[in-house]
Coordinates of C-alpha atoms in Angstrom, one line a residue:
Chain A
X1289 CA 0.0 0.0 0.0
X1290 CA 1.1 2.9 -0.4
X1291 CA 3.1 5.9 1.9
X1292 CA 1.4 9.0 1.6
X1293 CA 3.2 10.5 4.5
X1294 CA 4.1 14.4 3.6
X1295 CA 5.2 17.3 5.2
X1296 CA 2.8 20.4 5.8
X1297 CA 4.3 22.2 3.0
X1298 CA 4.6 19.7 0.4
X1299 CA 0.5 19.3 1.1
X1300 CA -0.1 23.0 -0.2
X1301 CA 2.1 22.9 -2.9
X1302 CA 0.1 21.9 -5.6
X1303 CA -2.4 24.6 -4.1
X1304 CA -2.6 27.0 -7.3
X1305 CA -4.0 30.6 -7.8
X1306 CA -7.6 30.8 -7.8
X1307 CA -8.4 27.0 -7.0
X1308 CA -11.4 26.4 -4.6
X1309 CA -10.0 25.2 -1.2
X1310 CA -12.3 23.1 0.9
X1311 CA -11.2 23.2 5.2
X1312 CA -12.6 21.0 7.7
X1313 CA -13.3 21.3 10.8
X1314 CA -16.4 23.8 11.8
X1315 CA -16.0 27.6 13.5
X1316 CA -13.3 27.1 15.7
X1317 CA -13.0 23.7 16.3
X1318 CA -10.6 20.5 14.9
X1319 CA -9.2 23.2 11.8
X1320 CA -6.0 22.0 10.1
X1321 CA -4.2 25.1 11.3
X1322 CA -0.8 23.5 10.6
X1323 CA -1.9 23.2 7.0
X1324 CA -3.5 26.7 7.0
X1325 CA -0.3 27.9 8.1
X1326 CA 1.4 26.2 5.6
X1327 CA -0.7 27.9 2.7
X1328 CA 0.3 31.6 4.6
X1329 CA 4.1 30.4 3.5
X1330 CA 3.2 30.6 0.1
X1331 CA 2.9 32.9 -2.5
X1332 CA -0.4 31.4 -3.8
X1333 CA -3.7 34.1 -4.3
X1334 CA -7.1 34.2 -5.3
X1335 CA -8.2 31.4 -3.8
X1336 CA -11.8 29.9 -3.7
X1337 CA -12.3 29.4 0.7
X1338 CA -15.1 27.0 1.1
X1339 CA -15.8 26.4 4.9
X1340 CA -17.6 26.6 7.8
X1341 CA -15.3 29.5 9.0
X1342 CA -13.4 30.0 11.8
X1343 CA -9.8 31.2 12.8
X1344 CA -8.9 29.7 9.1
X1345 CA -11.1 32.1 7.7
X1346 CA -9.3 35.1 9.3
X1347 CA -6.0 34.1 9.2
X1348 CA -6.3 33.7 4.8
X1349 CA -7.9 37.2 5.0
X1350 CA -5.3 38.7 6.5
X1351 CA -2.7 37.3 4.1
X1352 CA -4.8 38.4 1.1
X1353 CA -5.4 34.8 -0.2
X1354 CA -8.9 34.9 -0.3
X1355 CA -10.5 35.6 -3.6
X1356 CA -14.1 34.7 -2.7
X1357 CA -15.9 32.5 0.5
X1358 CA -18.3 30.2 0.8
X1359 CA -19.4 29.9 4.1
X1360 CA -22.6 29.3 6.5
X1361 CA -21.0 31.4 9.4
X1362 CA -17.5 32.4 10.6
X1363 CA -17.4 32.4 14.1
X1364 CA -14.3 31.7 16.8
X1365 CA -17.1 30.1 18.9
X1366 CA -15.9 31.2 22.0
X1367 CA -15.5 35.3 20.5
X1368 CA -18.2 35.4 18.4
X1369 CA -16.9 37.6 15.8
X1370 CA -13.7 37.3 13.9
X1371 CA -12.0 40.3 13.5
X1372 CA -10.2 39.8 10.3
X1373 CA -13.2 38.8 8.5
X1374 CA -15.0 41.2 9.8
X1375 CA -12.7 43.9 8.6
X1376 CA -12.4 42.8 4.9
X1377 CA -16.5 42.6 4.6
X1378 CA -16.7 45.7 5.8
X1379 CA -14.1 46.6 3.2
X1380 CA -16.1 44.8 0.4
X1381 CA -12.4 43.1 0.1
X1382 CA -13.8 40.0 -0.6
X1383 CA -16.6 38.3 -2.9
X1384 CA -19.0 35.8 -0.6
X1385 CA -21.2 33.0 -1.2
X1386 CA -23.1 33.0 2.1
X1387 CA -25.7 30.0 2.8
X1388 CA -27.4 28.6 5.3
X1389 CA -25.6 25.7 6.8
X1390 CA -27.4 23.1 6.1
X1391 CA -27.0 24.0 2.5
X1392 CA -23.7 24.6 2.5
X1393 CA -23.5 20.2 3.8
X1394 CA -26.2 19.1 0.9
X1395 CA -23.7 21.1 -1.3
X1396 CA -20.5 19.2 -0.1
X1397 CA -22.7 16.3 -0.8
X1398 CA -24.0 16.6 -4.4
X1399 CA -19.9 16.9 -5.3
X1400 CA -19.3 13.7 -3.3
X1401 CA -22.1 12.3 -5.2
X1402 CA -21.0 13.6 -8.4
X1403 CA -24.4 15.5 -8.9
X1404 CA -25.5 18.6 -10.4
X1405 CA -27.2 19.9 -7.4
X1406 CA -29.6 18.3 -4.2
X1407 CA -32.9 19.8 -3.3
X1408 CA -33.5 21.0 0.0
X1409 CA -36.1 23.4 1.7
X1410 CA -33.3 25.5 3.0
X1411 CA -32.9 29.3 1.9
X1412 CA -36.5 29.1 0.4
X1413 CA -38.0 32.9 1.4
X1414 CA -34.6 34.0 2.6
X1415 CA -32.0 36.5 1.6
X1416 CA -30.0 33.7 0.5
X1417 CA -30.8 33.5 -2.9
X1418 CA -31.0 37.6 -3.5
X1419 CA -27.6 37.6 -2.8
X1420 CA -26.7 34.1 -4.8
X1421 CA -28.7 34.4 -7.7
X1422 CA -26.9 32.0 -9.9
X1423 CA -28.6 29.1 -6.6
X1424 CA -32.1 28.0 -8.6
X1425 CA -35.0 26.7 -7.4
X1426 CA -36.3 23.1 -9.4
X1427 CA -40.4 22.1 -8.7
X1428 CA -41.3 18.7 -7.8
X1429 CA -41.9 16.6 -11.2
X1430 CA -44.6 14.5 -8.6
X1431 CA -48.1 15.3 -7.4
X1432 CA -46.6 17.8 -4.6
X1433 CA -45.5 20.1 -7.2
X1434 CA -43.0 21.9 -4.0
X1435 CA -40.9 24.4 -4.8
X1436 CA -37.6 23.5 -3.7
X1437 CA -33.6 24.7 -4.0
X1438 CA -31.4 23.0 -6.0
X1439 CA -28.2 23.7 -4.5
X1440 CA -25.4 23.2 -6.7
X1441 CA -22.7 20.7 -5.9
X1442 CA -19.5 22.8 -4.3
X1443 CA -16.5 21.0 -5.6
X1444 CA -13.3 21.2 -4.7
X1445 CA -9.8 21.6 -6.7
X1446 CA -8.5 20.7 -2.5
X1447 CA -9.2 19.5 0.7
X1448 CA -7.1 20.3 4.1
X1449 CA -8.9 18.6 7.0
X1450 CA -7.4 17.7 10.8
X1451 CA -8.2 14.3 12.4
X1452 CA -7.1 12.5 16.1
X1453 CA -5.3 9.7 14.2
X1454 CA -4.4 9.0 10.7
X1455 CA -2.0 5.2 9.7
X1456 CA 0.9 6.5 6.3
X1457 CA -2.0 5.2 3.6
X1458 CA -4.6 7.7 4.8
X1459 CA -7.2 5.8 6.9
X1460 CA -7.8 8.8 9.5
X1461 CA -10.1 8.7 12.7
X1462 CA -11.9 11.5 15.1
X1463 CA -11.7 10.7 18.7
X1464 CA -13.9 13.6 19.6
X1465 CA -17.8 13.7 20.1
X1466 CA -18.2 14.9 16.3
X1467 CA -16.9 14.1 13.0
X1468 CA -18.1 18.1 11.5
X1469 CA -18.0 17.2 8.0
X1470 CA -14.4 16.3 6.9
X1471 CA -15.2 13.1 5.0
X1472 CA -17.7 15.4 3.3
X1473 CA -14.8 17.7 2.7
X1474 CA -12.9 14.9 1.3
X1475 CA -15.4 13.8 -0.9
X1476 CA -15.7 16.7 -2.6
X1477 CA -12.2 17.5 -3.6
X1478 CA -10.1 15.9 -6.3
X1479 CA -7.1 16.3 -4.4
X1480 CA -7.5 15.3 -0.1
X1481 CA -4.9 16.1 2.0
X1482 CA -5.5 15.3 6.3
X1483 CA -3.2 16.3 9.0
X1484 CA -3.2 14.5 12.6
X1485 CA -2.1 14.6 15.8
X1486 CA -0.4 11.1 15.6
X1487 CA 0.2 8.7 12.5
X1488 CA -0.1 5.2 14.0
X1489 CA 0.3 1.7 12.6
X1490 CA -3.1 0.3 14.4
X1491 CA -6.3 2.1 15.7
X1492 CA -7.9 1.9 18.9
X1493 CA -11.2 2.3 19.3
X1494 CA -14.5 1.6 17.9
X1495 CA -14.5 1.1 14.0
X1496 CA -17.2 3.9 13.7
X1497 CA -14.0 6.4 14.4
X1498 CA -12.7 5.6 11.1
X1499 CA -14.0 8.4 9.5
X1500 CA -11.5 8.3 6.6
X1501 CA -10.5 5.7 4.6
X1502 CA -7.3 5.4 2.2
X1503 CA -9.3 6.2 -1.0
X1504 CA -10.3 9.4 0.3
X1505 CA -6.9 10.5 0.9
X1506 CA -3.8 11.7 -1.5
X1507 CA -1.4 12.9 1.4
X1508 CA -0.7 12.3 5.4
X1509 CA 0.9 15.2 7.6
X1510 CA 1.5 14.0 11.4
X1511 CA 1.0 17.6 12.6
X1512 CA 0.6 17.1 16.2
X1513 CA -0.8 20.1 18.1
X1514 CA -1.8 20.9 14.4
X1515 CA -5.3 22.0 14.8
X1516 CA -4.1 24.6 17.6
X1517 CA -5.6 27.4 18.7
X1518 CA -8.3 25.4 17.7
X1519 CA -10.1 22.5 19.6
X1520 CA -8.9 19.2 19.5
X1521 CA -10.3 17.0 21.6
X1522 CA -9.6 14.0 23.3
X1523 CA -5.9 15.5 22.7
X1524 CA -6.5 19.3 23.4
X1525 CA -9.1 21.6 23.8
X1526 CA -9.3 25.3 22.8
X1527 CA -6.1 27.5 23.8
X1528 CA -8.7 30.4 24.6
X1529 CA -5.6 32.4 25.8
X1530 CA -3.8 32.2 22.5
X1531 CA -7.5 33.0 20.7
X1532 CA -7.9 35.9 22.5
X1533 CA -4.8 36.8 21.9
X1534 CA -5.3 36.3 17.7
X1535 CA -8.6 38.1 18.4
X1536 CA -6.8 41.3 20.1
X1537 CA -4.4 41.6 17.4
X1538 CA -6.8 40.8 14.4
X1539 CA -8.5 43.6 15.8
X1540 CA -5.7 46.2 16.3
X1541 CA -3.4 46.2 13.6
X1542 CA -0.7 47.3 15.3
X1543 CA -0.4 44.4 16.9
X1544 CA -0.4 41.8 14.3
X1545 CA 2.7 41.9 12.5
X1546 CA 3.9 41.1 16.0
X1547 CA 1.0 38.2 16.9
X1548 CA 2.1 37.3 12.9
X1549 CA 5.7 36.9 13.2
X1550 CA 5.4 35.4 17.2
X1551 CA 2.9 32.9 16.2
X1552 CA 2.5 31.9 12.4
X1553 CA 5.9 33.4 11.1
Chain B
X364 CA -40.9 33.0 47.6
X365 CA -40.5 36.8 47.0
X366 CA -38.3 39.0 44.9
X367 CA -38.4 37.3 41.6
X368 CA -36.3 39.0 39.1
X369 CA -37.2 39.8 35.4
X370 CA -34.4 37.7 34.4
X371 CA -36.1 34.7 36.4
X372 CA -39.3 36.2 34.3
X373 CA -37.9 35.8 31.5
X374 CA -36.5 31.8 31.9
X375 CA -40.6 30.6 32.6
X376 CA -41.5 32.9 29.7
X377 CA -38.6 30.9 27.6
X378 CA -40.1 27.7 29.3
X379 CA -43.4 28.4 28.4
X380 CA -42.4 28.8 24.7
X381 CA -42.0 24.7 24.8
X382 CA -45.8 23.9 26.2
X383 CA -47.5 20.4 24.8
X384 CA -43.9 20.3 22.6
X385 CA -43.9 16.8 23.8
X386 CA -41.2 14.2 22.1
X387 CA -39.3 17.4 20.2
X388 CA -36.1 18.3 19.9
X389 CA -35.1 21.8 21.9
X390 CA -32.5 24.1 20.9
X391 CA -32.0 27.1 22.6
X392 CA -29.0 29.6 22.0
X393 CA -28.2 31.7 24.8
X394 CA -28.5 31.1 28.7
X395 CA -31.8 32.4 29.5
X396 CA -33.8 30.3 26.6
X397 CA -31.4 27.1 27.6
X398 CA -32.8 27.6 31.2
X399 CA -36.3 27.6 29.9
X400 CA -35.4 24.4 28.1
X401 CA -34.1 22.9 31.1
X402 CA -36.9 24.3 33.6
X403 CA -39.4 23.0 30.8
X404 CA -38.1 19.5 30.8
X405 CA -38.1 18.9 35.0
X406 CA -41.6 20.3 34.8
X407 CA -44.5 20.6 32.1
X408 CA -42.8 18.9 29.2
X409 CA -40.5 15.8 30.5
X410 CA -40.5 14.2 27.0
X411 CA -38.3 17.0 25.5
X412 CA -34.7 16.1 23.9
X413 CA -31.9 18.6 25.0
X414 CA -28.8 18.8 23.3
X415 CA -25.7 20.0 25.6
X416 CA -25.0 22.6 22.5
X417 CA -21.7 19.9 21.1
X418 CA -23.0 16.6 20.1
X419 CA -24.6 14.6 22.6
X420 CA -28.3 14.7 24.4
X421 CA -28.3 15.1 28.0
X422 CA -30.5 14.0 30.4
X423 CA -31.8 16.4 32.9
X424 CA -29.1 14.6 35.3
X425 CA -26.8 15.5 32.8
X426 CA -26.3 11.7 31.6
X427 CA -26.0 11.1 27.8
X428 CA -28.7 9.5 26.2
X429 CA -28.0 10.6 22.8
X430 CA -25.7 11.5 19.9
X431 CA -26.5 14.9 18.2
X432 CA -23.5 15.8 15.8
X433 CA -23.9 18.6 13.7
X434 CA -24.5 17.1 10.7
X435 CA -27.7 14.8 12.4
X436 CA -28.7 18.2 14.1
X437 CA -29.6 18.9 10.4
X438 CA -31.4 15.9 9.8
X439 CA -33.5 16.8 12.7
X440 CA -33.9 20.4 11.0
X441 CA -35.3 18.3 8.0
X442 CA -37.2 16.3 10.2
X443 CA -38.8 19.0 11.7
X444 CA -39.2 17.3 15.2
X445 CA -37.6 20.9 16.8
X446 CA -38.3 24.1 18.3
X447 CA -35.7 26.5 18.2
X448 CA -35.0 29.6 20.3
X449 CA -32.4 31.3 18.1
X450 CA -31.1 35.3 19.0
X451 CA -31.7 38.3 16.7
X452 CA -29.4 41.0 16.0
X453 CA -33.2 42.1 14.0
X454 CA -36.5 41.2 14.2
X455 CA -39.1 42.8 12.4
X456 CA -42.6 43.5 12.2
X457 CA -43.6 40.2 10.0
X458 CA -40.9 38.2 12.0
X459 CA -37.9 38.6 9.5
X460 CA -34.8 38.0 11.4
X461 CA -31.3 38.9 11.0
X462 CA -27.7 37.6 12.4
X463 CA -26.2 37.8 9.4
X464 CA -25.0 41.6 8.7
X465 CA -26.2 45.5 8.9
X466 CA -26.3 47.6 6.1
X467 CA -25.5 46.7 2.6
X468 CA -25.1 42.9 2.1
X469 CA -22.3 43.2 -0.6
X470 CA -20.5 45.7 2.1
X471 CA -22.1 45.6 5.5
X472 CA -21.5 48.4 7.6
X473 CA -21.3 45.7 10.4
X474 CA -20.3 42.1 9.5
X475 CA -22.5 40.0 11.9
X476 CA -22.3 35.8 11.7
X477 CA -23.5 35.1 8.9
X478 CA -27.0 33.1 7.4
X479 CA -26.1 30.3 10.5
X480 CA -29.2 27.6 10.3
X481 CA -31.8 30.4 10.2
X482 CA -33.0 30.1 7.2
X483 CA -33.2 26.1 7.1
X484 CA -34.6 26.1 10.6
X485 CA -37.2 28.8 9.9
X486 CA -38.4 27.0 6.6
X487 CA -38.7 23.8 8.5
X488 CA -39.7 23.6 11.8
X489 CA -40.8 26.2 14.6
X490 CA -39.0 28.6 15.3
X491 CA -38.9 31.5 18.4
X492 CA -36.5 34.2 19.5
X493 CA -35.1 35.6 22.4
X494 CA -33.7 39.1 22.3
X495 CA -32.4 40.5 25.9
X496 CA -31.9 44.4 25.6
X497 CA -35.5 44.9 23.6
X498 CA -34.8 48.0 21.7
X499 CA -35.9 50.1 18.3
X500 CA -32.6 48.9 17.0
X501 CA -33.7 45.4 17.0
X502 CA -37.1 45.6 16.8
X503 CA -37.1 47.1 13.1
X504 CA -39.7 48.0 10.6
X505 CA -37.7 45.3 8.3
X506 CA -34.4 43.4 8.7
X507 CA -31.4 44.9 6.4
X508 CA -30.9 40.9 5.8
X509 CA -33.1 38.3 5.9
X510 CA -31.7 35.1 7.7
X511 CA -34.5 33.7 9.7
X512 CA -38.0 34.0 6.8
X513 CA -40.6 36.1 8.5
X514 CA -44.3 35.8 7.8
X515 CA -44.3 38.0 5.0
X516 CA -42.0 36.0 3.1
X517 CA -42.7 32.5 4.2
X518 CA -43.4 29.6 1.9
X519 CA -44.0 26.0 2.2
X520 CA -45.6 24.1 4.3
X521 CA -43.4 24.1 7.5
X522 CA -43.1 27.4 8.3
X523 CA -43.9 28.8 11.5
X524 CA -43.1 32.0 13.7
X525 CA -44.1 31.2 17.4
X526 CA -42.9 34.1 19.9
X527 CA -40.1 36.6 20.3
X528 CA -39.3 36.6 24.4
X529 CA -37.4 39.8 25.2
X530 CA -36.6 41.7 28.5
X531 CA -39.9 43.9 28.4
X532 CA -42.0 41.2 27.0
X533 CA -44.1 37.9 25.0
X534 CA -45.1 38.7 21.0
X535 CA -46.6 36.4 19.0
X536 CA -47.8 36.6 15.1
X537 CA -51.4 35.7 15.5
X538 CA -53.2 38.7 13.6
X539 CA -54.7 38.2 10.7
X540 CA -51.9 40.0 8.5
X541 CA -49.7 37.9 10.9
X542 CA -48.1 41.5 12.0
X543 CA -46.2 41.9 15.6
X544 CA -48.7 41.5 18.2
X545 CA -47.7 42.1 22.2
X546 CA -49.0 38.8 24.3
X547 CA -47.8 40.2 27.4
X548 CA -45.9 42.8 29.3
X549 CA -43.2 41.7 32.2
X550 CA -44.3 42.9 35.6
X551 CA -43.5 46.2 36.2
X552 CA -43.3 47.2 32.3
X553 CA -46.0 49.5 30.2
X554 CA -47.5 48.7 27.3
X555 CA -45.9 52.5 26.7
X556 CA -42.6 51.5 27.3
X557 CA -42.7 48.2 25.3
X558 CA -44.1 50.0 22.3
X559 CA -41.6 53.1 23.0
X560 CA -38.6 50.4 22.5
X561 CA -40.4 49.3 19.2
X562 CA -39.4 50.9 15.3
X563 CA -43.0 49.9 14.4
X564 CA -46.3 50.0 15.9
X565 CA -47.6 46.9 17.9
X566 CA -50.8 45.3 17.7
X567 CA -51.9 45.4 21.3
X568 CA -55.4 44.6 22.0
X569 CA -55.5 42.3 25.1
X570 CA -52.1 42.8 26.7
X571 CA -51.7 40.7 29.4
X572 CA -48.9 40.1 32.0
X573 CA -46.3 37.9 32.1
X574 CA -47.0 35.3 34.4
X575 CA -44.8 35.1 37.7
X576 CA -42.8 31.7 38.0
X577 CA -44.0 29.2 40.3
X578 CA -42.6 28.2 43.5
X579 CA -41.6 25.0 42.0
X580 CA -40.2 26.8 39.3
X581 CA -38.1 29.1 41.0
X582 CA -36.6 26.5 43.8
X583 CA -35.4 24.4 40.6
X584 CA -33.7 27.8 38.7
X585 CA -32.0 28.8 41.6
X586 CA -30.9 25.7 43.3
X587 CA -30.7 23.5 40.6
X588 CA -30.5 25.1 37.2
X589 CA -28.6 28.2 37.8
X590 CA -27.7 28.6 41.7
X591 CA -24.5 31.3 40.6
X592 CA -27.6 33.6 39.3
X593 CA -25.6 33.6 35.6
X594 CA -29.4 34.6 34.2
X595 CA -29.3 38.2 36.4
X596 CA -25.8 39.0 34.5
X597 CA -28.0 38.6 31.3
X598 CA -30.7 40.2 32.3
X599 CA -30.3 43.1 34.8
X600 CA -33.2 43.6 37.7

């Protein structure tokens, strides 16, 4: 079988200008921050962010990578606001897709199911689709007649998601209460790259775990503390210190270059 | 028992938002609608399911009896076997509500969370709000953004506005034009005041008031529920 074992930065190299990157992960829990880090070390631009946003969210921002974001929220959970995003909407810096949540999975799923697009009852009535008018809506061909939107697949040129445990071929697990949506994320992409705390030759626990398997997976980065600030839990919860710390500078741009270079540089 | 608080109020008004519920799925945000829950569940509605907010459902003893990761929270949502308290950084007339940004969409004077689950939970199941500082810059003639689908705009056949609970006071929709209407005042607040706090003018016909919480209810919120008195923080006397 083979070893896809890789360092962080040989994960994002083949991340080009303009491609649509897919993180894992949801607000500001389990992100592959050692992988988003990683991308801030290259030159790359224009990218496609397509996440359920957290710190990841602000940190490309900040480094002028994003192009446009797809996104049902960006939130640091614990702050509710993050600063850096806040600061290039308010900007207009950015072009957005925003959808409701739910959406934004049955879109991750029509890719992984190599669809067109998946109806759901979601954004119906809302703002959603003044703002996203290229989202249709498709009738019911049966008796019901029901209006519904037919969200279009989101696929991904990448995707960089964070797991508990991952074995060199790519099988990863979650050790945590929730899987978010990383084999979603995975799914979607044509190229699946997962980071993890610890590569190991055997997993413990239950089978159910096993969120990933090796066909979902091009490349393996053992990146332990790699989701950090972020939550990772069994191994490590949220540094809240070190968040509030990002938050403070993201906010006060005097302080990031020094945040920047003390922590990500 | 003597000197109940409006914040305490507040938590039965937020427990009452959950009567005859039954075997549904509750999901408040925010302390004061997740103590209604919880004060909801050890009395009038015992069949409810709470979530502890990550991914698991909680017994009132705090035991897990459930798994409730996100992405099955949004099978529930699609279910429609939930009630929802959700907050509102807008609520309008015709129930409209808004967490998503102020101002101009494309470039939002103030970037706010984002769509969130409002407009799937809105379009699929009941939905209520809790808003603690009740003021004319959240209760608007219309939201700048519509996250959560007001009356006005509703479609299909699962939608449905219940109440908005805030600091002064119980709303509902059930006018004919399904417009604002004020259920009740809190004790000690005017019809005056409450429509003084509002951008747009309230239907308010037969105003009652709030209804104090029991003793029951009140031995359980402050010895069980909430005994540091987190809910006064929220909701000043």
């Amino acid at each position: 079988m083979r070893d896809k074992r890789m360092t962080a930065d040989e994960a994002v190299s083949g991340i080009k200008d303009g491609m649509t990157v897919g993180i894992g992960g949801w607000g500001s829990r389990r992100k592959p921050m050692a992988l988003v880090k990683a991308l801030l070390r290259t030159d790359v631009k224009d990218l496609v962010v397509v996440t359920y946003g957290g710190p990841d969210v602000g940190l490309l921002c900040a480094a002028g990578k994003v192009r446009k974001l797809v996104y049902g929220f960006v939130s640091l959970d614990s702050i509710p606001y993050d600063p850096w995003f806040k600061r290039v909407r308010e900007a207009g810096g950015i072009e957005v897709l925003e959808l409701d949540e739910g959406m934004f999975q049955t879109g991750l799923r029509a890719a992984a199911h190599r669809l067109p697009f998946l109806p759901i009852r979601a954004g119906l009535g809302s703002d959603v689709l003044k703002y996203a008018p290229e989202i249709k809506t498709i009738r019911s061909p049966y008796d019901d007649g029901e209006e519904l939107v037919a969200m279009p697949a989101l696929k991904l040129d990448v995707a960089l998601v964070h797991l508990n445990r991952a074995d060199r071929h790519g099988n990863a697990q979650y050790l945590g209460p929730d899987p978010y949506f990383d084999d979603l994320f995975c799914l979607a992409a044509d190229r699946r790259y997962v980071s993890c705390e610890r590569i190991v030759e055997t997993f413990d626990g239950p089978p159910q775990t096993l969120l990933l398997n090796r066909m979902m997976v091009d490349g393996v980065v053992e990146a332990p503390g790699g989701a950090g600030f972020t939550s990772c839990v069994p191994d490590y919860p949220r540094d809240e210190k070190l968040q509030r710390e990002y938050a403070e500078a993201a906010a006060d741009l005097e302080k990031w270059p020094d945040f920047y270079e003390r922590v990500l540089g | 028992m003597s000197d109940i608080t409006r914040a305490e109020i507040c938590v039965t008004a937020c427990a009452d938002l959950f009567l005859g519920a039954g075997e549904t799925l509750a999901s408040p945000m925010g302390l004061i609608p997740s103590l209604g829950a919880k004060l909801a569940r050890l009395t009038t509605e015992p069949d409810l399911l709470l979530s502890d907010g990550e991914a698991y459902l909680l017994t009132p003893e705090s035991t897990v009896e459930g798994w409730l990761p996100y992405r099955k929270v949004f099978d529930v949502v699609a279910h429609g076997r939930r009630h929802v308290v959700m907050g509102a950084n807008q609520v309008d007339r015709f129930g409209n509500q808004n967490i998503s940004a102020i101002g101009d969409h494309a470039r939002p004077t103030r970037q706010l969370l984002g769509f969130r689950g409002a407009p799937g939970n809105t379009i699929n199941h009941r939905t209520s709000y809790w808003v603690p500082r009740h003021s004319p810059r959240v209760l608007v003639e219309a939201v700048d953004v519509v996250s959560g689908v007001g009356y006005d705009h509703a479609v299909g056949p699962f939608h449905d506005v219940h109440r908005v609970v805030t600091n002064l006071a119980v709303l509902d929709f059930d006018t004919p034009d399904h417009s604002m209407r004020l259920v009740s005042t809190h004790p000690g607040v005017s019809v005056d005041e409450v429509q003084k706090q509002t951008s747009f003018p309230l239907v308010a016909d037969e105003v009652s008031e709030t209804r104090l919480p029991t003793d029951e209810e009140l031995e359980l919120l402050r010895t069980v529920l909430d005994p540091d008195s987190r809910r006064d923080r929220e909701v000043p006397a």
